CSV table of N, CA and C in Angstrom, one decimal:
chain,number,residue,atom,x,y,z
A,1,MET,N,11.1,17.6,17.7
A,1,MET,CA,11.0,19.0,17.0
A,1,MET,C,9.4,18.8,16.7
A,2,PRO,N,8.2,19.5,17.1
A,2,PRO,CA,7.1,19.5,17.1
A,2,PRO,C,6.6,19.7,15.5
A,3,VAL,N,5.6,19.4,15.2
A,3,VAL,CA,5.3,19.6,13.8
A,3,VAL,C,4.2,20.6,14.2
A,4,SER,N,4.5,21.7,13.1
A,4,SER,CA,3.4,22.9,13.3
A,4,SER,C,2.1,22.3,12.8
A,5,LYS,N,1.3,23.6,13.2
A,5,LYS,CA,-0.3,23.2,12.9
A,5,LYS,C,-0.4,23.4,11.4
A,6,LYS,N,0.3,23.9,10.9
A,6,LYS,CA,0.3,24.1,9.2
A,6,LYS,C,0.3,22.8,8.6
A,7,TYR,N,1.1,21.8,9.0
A,7,TYR,CA,1.4,20.5,8.5
A,7,TYR,C,0.5,19.4,9.0
A,8,MET,N,-0.2,19.6,10.0
A,8,MET,CA,-1.0,18.5,10.8
A,8,MET,C,-2.0,18.0,9.9
A,9,PRO,N,-2.9,18.9,9.2
A,9,PRO,CA,-3.8,18.0,8.6
A,9,PRO,C,-3.4,17.4,7.3
A,10,GLN,N,-2.1,17.9,6.7
A,10,GLN,CA,-1.6,16.8,5.8
A,10,GLN,C,-1.3,15.5,6.2
A,11,ILE,N,-0.6,15.7,7.5
A,11,ILE,CA,-0.1,14.5,8.0
A,11,ILE,C,-1.3,13.4,8.2
A,12,LEU,N,-2.4,14.0,8.9
A,12,LEU,CA,-3.7,13.5,9.2
A,12,LEU,C,-4.4,12.6,7.8
A,13,PHE,N,-4.3,13.5,6.9
A,13,PHE,CA,-4.8,12.8,5.6
A,13,PHE,C,-4.0,11.9,5.0
A,14,VAL,N,-2.8,11.7,5.2
A,14,VAL,CA,-1.7,10.7,4.6
A,14,VAL,C,-2.0,9.4,5.7
A,15,LEU,N,-2.2,9.5,6.8
A,15,LEU,CA,-2.4,8.6,7.7
A,15,LEU,C,-3.7,7.9,7.7
A,16,LYS,N,-5.0,8.7,7.2
A,16,LYS,CA,-6.2,8.1,6.8
A,16,LYS,C,-6.2,7.3,5.6
A,17,CYS,N,-5.6,7.8,4.7
A,17,CYS,CA,-5.4,7.3,3.6
A,17,CYS,C,-4.5,5.9,3.9
A,18,LEU,N,-3.6,5.6,4.4
A,18,LEU,CA,-2.7,4.6,4.6
A,18,LEU,C,-3.6,3.7,5.3
A,19,LEU,N,-4.3,3.9,6.4
A,19,LEU,CA,-5.3,3.4,7.2
A,19,LEU,C,-6.2,2.4,6.3
A,20,PHE,N,-7.0,3.5,5.5
A,20,PHE,CA,-7.9,3.0,4.5
A,20,PHE,C,-7.3,1.9,3.6
A,21,SER,N,-6.2,2.3,3.3
A,21,SER,CA,-5.6,1.1,2.4
A,21,SER,C,-5.5,-0.2,3.0
A,22,TYR,N,-4.9,-0.1,4.3
A,22,TYR,CA,-4.8,-1.5,5.0
A,22,TYR,C,-5.9,-2.0,5.4
A,23,ILE,N,-7.1,-1.5,5.4
A,23,ILE,CA,-8.5,-1.8,5.7
A,23,ILE,C,-9.0,-2.6,4.5
A,24,LEU,N,-8.4,-2.2,3.3
A,24,LEU,CA,-8.8,-2.5,2.3
A,24,LEU,C,-8.0,-3.8,1.7
A,25,THR,N,-6.8,-3.5,2.2
A,25,THR,CA,-5.8,-4.9,2.0
A,25,THR,C,-6.5,-6.1,2.8
A,26,GLY,N,-6.9,-5.6,4.1
A,26,GLY,CA,-7.5,-6.7,5.3
A,26,GLY,C,-8.6,-7.3,4.6
A,27,GLY,N,-9.3,-6.8,3.7
A,27,GLY,CA,-10.6,-7.1,3.2
A,27,GLY,C,-10.4,-8.2,2.2
A,28,PHE,N,-9.3,-7.5,1.6
A,28,PHE,CA,-9.1,-8.4,0.0
A,28,PHE,C,-8.4,-9.7,0.7
A,29,LEU,N,-7.8,-9.5,1.6
A,29,LEU,CA,-6.9,-10.9,2.3
A,29,LEU,C,-8.1,-11.8,2.6
A,30,LEU,N,-8.8,-11.3,3.5
A,30,LEU,CA,-10.0,-12.1,3.9
A,30,LEU,C,-10.8,-13.0,2.5
A,31,LEU,N,-11.0,-12.1,1.8
A,31,LEU,CA,-11.6,-12.5,0.5
A,31,LEU,C,-10.7,-13.7,-0.3
A,32,LEU,N,-9.2,-13.4,-0.3
A,32,LEU,CA,-8.5,-14.5,-0.8
A,32,LEU,C,-8.2,-15.6,0.1
A,33,ALA,N,-8.6,-15.5,1.5
A,33,ALA,CA,-8.1,-16.9,2.5
A,33,ALA,C,-9.7,-17.7,2.1
A,34,PHE,N,-10.8,-16.9,1.8
A,34,PHE,CA,-11.8,-17.6,1.7
A,34,PHE,C,-11.8,-18.3,0.3
A,35,LEU,N,-11.4,-17.8,-0.6
A,35,LEU,CA,-11.3,-18.2,-2.2
A,35,LEU,C,-10.4,-19.6,-1.9
A,36,LEU,N,-9.2,-19.5,-0.9
A,36,LEU,CA,-8.3,-20.4,-1.2
A,36,LEU,C,-8.7,-21.7,-0.3
A,37,TYR,N,-9.7,-21.7,0.7
A,37,TYR,CA,-10.1,-22.4,1.4
A,37,TYR,C,-11.3,-23.2,0.6
A,38,ARG,N,-12.0,-22.4,0.0
A,38,ARG,CA,-13.3,-23.0,-0.9
A,38,ARG,C,-12.9,-23.7,-2.2
A,39,LEU,N,-11.8,-23.1,-2.9
A,39,LEU,CA,-11.4,-23.5,-4.3
A,39,LEU,C,-10.1,-24.3,-4.3
A,40,HIS,N,-9.4,-24.3,-3.2
A,40,HIS,CA,-8.2,-25.1,-3.1
A,40,HIS,C,-7.2,-24.3,-4.3
A,41,LEU,N,-6.9,-23.2,-4.1
A,41,LEU,CA,-6.2,-22.3,-5.2
A,41,LEU,C,-4.7,-22.7,-5.1
A,42,SER,N,-4.0,-22.8,-6.2
A,42,SER,CA,-2.7,-23.1,-6.1
A,42,SER,C,-1.9,-22.0,-5.8
A,43,GLU,N,-0.4,-22.5,-5.1
A,43,GLU,CA,0.5,-21.4,-4.5
A,43,GLU,C,0.6,-20.1,-5.6
A,44,LYS,N,0.9,-20.6,-7.1
A,44,LYS,CA,0.9,-19.6,-8.2
A,44,LYS,C,-0.2,-18.5,-8.0
A,45,VAL,N,-1.4,-19.1,-8.2
A,45,VAL,CA,-2.6,-18.3,-8.3
A,45,VAL,C,-2.7,-17.2,-7.0
A,46,VAL,N,-2.2,-17.6,-5.7
A,46,VAL,CA,-2.3,-16.9,-4.3
A,46,VAL,C,-1.3,-15.8,-4.6
A,47,ASN,N,-0.1,-16.1,-5.2
A,47,ASN,CA,1.0,-15.0,-5.4
A,47,ASN,C,0.6,-14.2,-6.3
A,48,VAL,N,-0.2,-14.5,-7.7
A,48,VAL,CA,-0.7,-13.4,-8.2
A,48,VAL,C,-1.6,-12.7,-7.6
A,49,CYS,N,-2.5,-13.0,-7.0
A,49,CYS,CA,-3.4,-12.3,-6.3
A,49,CYS,C,-2.8,-11.4,-5.3
A,50,MET,N,-1.8,-11.9,-4.4
A,50,MET,CA,-1.2,-10.9,-3.6
A,50,MET,C,-0.4,-9.7,-4.4
A,51,ILE,N,0.1,-10.1,-5.3
A,51,ILE,CA,0.8,-8.7,-6.3
A,51,ILE,C,-0.4,-8.0,-6.3
A,52,LEU,N,-1.7,-8.4,-7.3
A,52,LEU,CA,-2.7,-7.7,-7.4
A,52,LEU,C,-3.2,-6.8,-6.4
A,53,ILE,N,-3.2,-7.7,-5.1
A,53,ILE,CA,-3.9,-6.8,-4.0
A,53,ILE,C,-3.0,-5.3,-3.3
A,54,TYR,N,-1.5,-5.8,-3.5
A,54,TYR,CA,-0.6,-4.6,-3.4
A,54,TYR,C,-0.6,-3.6,-4.3
A,55,VAL,N,-0.9,-4.1,-5.6
A,55,VAL,CA,-0.9,-3.0,-6.6
A,55,VAL,C,-2.1,-2.1,-6.5
A,56,ALA,N,-3.5,-2.8,-6.2
A,56,ALA,CA,-4.4,-2.2,-6.1
A,56,ALA,C,-4.6,-1.3,-4.9
A,57,THR,N,-4.3,-1.6,-3.8
A,57,THR,CA,-4.4,-0.6,-2.6
A,57,THR,C,-3.4,0.5,-2.8
A,58,SER,N,-2.1,0.3,-3.4
A,58,SER,CA,-1.4,1.4,-3.4
A,58,SER,C,-1.8,2.3,-4.5
A,59,PHE,N,-2.5,1.8,-5.5
A,59,PHE,CA,-3.1,2.6,-6.5
A,59,PHE,C,-4.1,3.5,-6.0
A,60,PHE,N,-4.9,2.8,-4.9
A,60,PHE,CA,-6.1,3.3,-4.3
A,60,PHE,C,-5.5,4.5,-3.6
A,61,ALA,N,-4.3,4.3,-2.6
A,61,ALA,CA,-3.9,5.5,-1.8
A,61,ALA,C,-3.5,6.4,-2.7
A,62,GLY,N,-2.7,6.3,-3.9
A,62,GLY,CA,-2.0,7.2,-5.0
A,62,GLY,C,-3.4,7.9,-5.4
A,63,PHE,N,-4.3,7.5,-5.7
A,63,PHE,CA,-5.3,8.2,-6.3
A,63,PHE,C,-6.3,9.1,-5.7
A,64,ILE,N,-6.5,8.6,-4.1
A,64,ILE,CA,-7.0,9.6,-3.3
A,64,ILE,C,-6.2,10.8,-3.0
A,65,THR,N,-4.9,10.3,-2.8
A,65,THR,CA,-3.7,11.3,-2.6
A,65,THR,C,-3.8,12.4,-4.0
A,66,GLY,N,-3.7,12.1,-5.1
A,66,GLY,CA,-3.6,12.9,-6.2
A,66,GLY,C,-5.0,13.7,-6.4
A,67,LYS,N,-6.0,13.3,-6.0
A,67,LYS,CA,-7.2,14.0,-6.0
A,67,LYS,C,-7.0,15.1,-5.0
A,68,ARG,N,-6.7,15.0,-3.9
A,68,ARG,CA,-6.3,16.1,-2.7
A,68,ARG,C,-5.2,16.8,-3.2
A,69,LYS,N,-4.0,16.5,-3.6
A,69,LYS,CA,-2.9,17.5,-3.8
A,69,LYS,C,-2.9,18.3,-5.2
A,70,ARG,N,-3.5,17.6,-6.1
A,70,ARG,CA,-3.8,18.5,-7.3
A,70,ARG,C,-2.7,18.9,-8.2
A,71,THR,N,-1.3,18.8,-7.4
A,71,THR,CA,-0.3,19.0,-8.3
A,71,THR,C,0.7,18.2,-7.9
A,72,ARG,N,1.8,18.0,-8.8
A,72,ARG,CA,2.5,16.9,-8.7
A,72,ARG,C,2.2,15.4,-8.1
A,73,LYS,N,0.9,15.0,-8.7
A,73,LYS,CA,0.1,14.1,-8.2
A,73,LYS,C,0.8,12.8,-8.7
A,74,PHE,N,1.8,12.5,-9.7
A,74,PHE,CA,2.4,11.2,-9.6
A,74,PHE,C,3.5,11.3,-8.5
A,75,PHE,N,4.0,12.2,-8.2
A,75,PHE,CA,5.2,12.3,-6.9
A,75,PHE,C,4.2,11.8,-5.5
A,76,TRP,N,3.1,12.4,-5.2
A,76,TRP,CA,2.2,12.1,-4.3
A,76,TRP,C,2.0,10.8,-4.2
A,77,GLY,N,1.4,10.1,-5.1
A,77,GLY,CA,1.1,8.9,-5.3
A,77,GLY,C,2.1,7.8,-5.2
A,78,ALA,N,3.4,8.2,-5.8
A,78,ALA,CA,4.7,7.1,-5.6
A,78,ALA,C,4.9,7.4,-4.0
A,79,VAL,N,5.0,8.4,-3.3
A,79,VAL,CA,5.3,8.8,-2.0
A,79,VAL,C,4.0,7.7,-1.0
A,80,MET,N,3.0,7.9,-1.4
A,80,MET,CA,1.8,6.9,-0.7
A,80,MET,C,2.3,5.5,-1.1
A,81,GLY,N,2.5,5.0,-2.1
A,81,GLY,CA,2.9,3.7,-2.3
A,81,GLY,C,4.2,3.3,-1.6
A,82,ALA,N,5.2,4.3,-1.4
A,82,ALA,CA,6.5,3.8,-1.0
A,82,ALA,C,6.0,3.7,0.7
A,83,LEU,N,5.3,4.5,1.1
A,83,LEU,CA,4.9,4.4,2.6
A,83,LEU,C,4.1,3.5,2.8
A,84,TYR,N,3.2,3.0,1.8
A,84,TYR,CA,2.4,1.7,1.9
A,84,TYR,C,3.5,0.3,2.1
A,85,PHE,N,4.5,0.3,1.5
A,85,PHE,CA,5.6,-0.6,1.4
A,85,PHE,C,6.4,-0.4,2.9
A,86,ALA,N,6.3,0.7,3.0
A,86,ALA,CA,7.3,0.7,4.2
A,86,ALA,C,6.4,0.2,5.4
A,87,VAL,N,5.3,0.4,5.6
A,87,VAL,CA,4.7,0.0,6.7
A,87,VAL,C,4.4,-1.5,6.8
A,88,LEU,N,4.3,-2.0,5.4
A,88,LEU,CA,4.3,-3.6,5.5
A,88,LEU,C,5.8,-4.4,5.6
A,89,PHE,N,6.8,-3.6,5.4
A,89,PHE,CA,8.2,-4.1,5.5
A,89,PHE,C,8.3,-4.2,7.1
A,90,VAL,N,7.9,-3.0,8.0
A,90,VAL,CA,8.0,-2.9,9.4
A,90,VAL,C,7.3,-3.9,9.8
A,91,ILE,N,5.9,-4.0,9.7
A,91,ILE,CA,5.3,-5.2,10.1
A,91,ILE,C,5.9,-6.6,10.0
A,92,SER,N,6.3,-6.7,9.0
A,92,SER,CA,7.0,-8.1,8.3
A,92,SER,C,8.0,-8.2,9.6
A,93,ALA,N,8.9,-7.2,9.7
A,93,ALA,CA,10.2,-7.3,10.6
A,93,ALA,C,9.8,-7.5,11.8
A,94,VAL,N,8.6,-6.9,12.4
A,94,VAL,CA,8.4,-7.2,14.0
A,94,VAL,C,7.6,-8.6,13.8
A,95,VAL,N,6.7,-9.0,13.2
A,95,VAL,CA,6.3,-10.2,13.2
A,95,VAL,C,7.3,-11.6,13.2
A,96,ASN,N,8.1,-11.1,12.3
A,96,ASN,CA,9.1,-12.4,12.1
A,96,ASN,C,10.6,-12.0,13.0
A,97,HIS,N,10.5,-11.1,13.9
A,97,HIS,CA,11.5,-10.8,14.8
A,97,HIS,C,12.9,-10.4,14.1
A,98,GLY,N,12.8,-9.8,12.9
A,98,GLY,CA,14.0,-9.6,12.0
A,98,GLY,C,13.8,-9.0,10.9
A,99,PHE,N,14.7,-8.4,10.5
A,99,PHE,CA,14.6,-7.9,9.1
A,99,PHE,C,14.8,-9.2,8.0
A,100,PRO,N,13.6,-9.0,7.1
A,100,PRO,CA,13.8,-10.3,6.3
A,100,PRO,C,14.9,-9.9,5.1
A,101,GLN,N,15.2,-11.3,4.4
A,101,GLN,CA,16.3,-11.3,3.5
A,101,GLN,C,16.1,-10.4,2.4
A,102,LEU,N,16.6,-9.5,1.7
A,102,LEU,CA,16.7,-8.6,0.6
A,102,LEU,C,16.9,-9.6,-0.5
A,103,SER,N,15.8,-9.8,-1.4
A,103,SER,CA,15.7,-10.7,-2.7
A,103,SER,C,15.3,-9.8,-3.7
A,104,SER,N,15.0,-10.8,-4.7
A,104,SER,CA,14.4,-10.1,-6.2
A,104,SER,C,12.7,-9.8,-5.5
A,105,ASP,N,12.4,-10.5,-5.0
A,105,ASP,CA,10.9,-10.5,-4.6
A,105,ASP,C,10.5,-9.1,-3.6
A,106,PHE,N,11.6,-8.9,-2.9
A,106,PHE,CA,11.5,-7.4,-1.9
A,106,PHE,C,11.8,-6.4,-3.3
A,107,THR,N,12.6,-6.3,-4.1
A,107,THR,CA,12.6,-5.1,-5.1
A,107,THR,C,11.4,-5.1,-5.8
A,108,THR,N,10.6,-6.3,-6.2
A,108,THR,CA,9.9,-6.6,-7.2
A,108,THR,C,8.7,-5.7,-6.6
A,109,THR,N,8.4,-6.2,-5.0
A,109,THR,CA,7.2,-5.6,-4.2
A,109,THR,C,7.5,-3.9,-3.9
A,110,VAL,N,8.8,-3.7,-3.9
A,110,VAL,CA,8.7,-1.9,-3.7
A,110,VAL,C,8.4,-1.6,-5.0
A,111,LEU,N,8.9,-1.9,-5.9
A,111,LEU,CA,8.7,-1.4,-7.1
A,111,LEU,C,7.1,-1.3,-7.6
A,112,LEU,N,6.4,-2.5,-7.3
A,112,LEU,CA,4.9,-2.8,-7.3
A,112,LEU,C,4.1,-1.7,-6.9
A,113,CYS,N,4.3,-1.6,-5.5
A,113,CYS,CA,3.8,-0.8,-4.4
A,113,CYS,C,4.2,0.9,-5.0
A,114,VAL,N,5.2,1.4,-5.3
A,114,VAL,CA,5.5,2.6,-5.4
A,114,VAL,C,4.9,2.8,-7.0
A,115,GLY,N,4.8,2.1,-7.9
A,115,GLY,CA,4.5,2.2,-9.4
A,115,GLY,C,2.9,2.1,-9.1
A,116,GLY,N,2.2,1.3,-8.4
A,116,GLY,CA,0.9,1.6,-8.4
A,116,GLY,C,0.2,2.7,-7.7
A,117,GLY,N,1.0,3.3,-6.8
A,117,GLY,CA,0.8,4.7,-6.2
A,117,GLY,C,0.8,5.7,-7.0
A,118,MET,N,2.0,5.4,-8.0
A,118,MET,CA,2.2,6.6,-8.9
A,118,MET,C,1.1,6.6,-9.9
A,119,LEU,N,0.9,5.5,-10.5
A,119,LEU,CA,0.0,5.4,-11.6
A,119,LEU,C,-1.4,5.9,-10.8
A,120,GLY,N,-2.0,5.7,-9.9
A,120,GLY,CA,-3.1,6.0,-8.9
A,120,GLY,C,-2.9,7.5,-9.1
A,121,GLY,N,-2.0,8.1,-8.6
A,121,GLY,CA,-1.8,9.4,-8.6
A,121,GLY,C,-1.9,10.5,-9.9
A,122,MET,N,-1.3,9.5,-11.1
A,122,MET,CA,-1.3,10.3,-12.3
A,122,MET,C,-2.9,10.0,-13.0
A,123,LEU,N,-3.6,9.1,-12.6
A,123,LEU,CA,-4.8,8.9,-13.2
A,123,LEU,C,-6.0,9.7,-12.3
A,124,SER,N,-5.5,10.2,-11.1
A,124,SER,CA,-6.5,11.0,-10.4
A,124,SER,C,-6.9,12.3,-11.2
């Protein structure tokens, strides 16, 4: 079913926000890799940094979307956080040649991404 011209600008905006979020994620991951190389960070510190990267980038996507939508900002922020996680999940499944095991880390990551996006939307 073709998408009407009415919704095309909204879909493009969402895709641009997601793309920029992933560019931001890539930049933060490169910085983290450099710090890991130079400072020999522990696994615990790297895990905390990964969580901060997830929250910060989904917050950014939610913030920008909330600015654009102007109504129900928290909802659109949460949607952006969920989409951010969904793309992460699909990429992980493709790279690992199968779906990852569902664990408490999975649930925590979903909640962090959705919560970060929702917070960004509310504060926009």
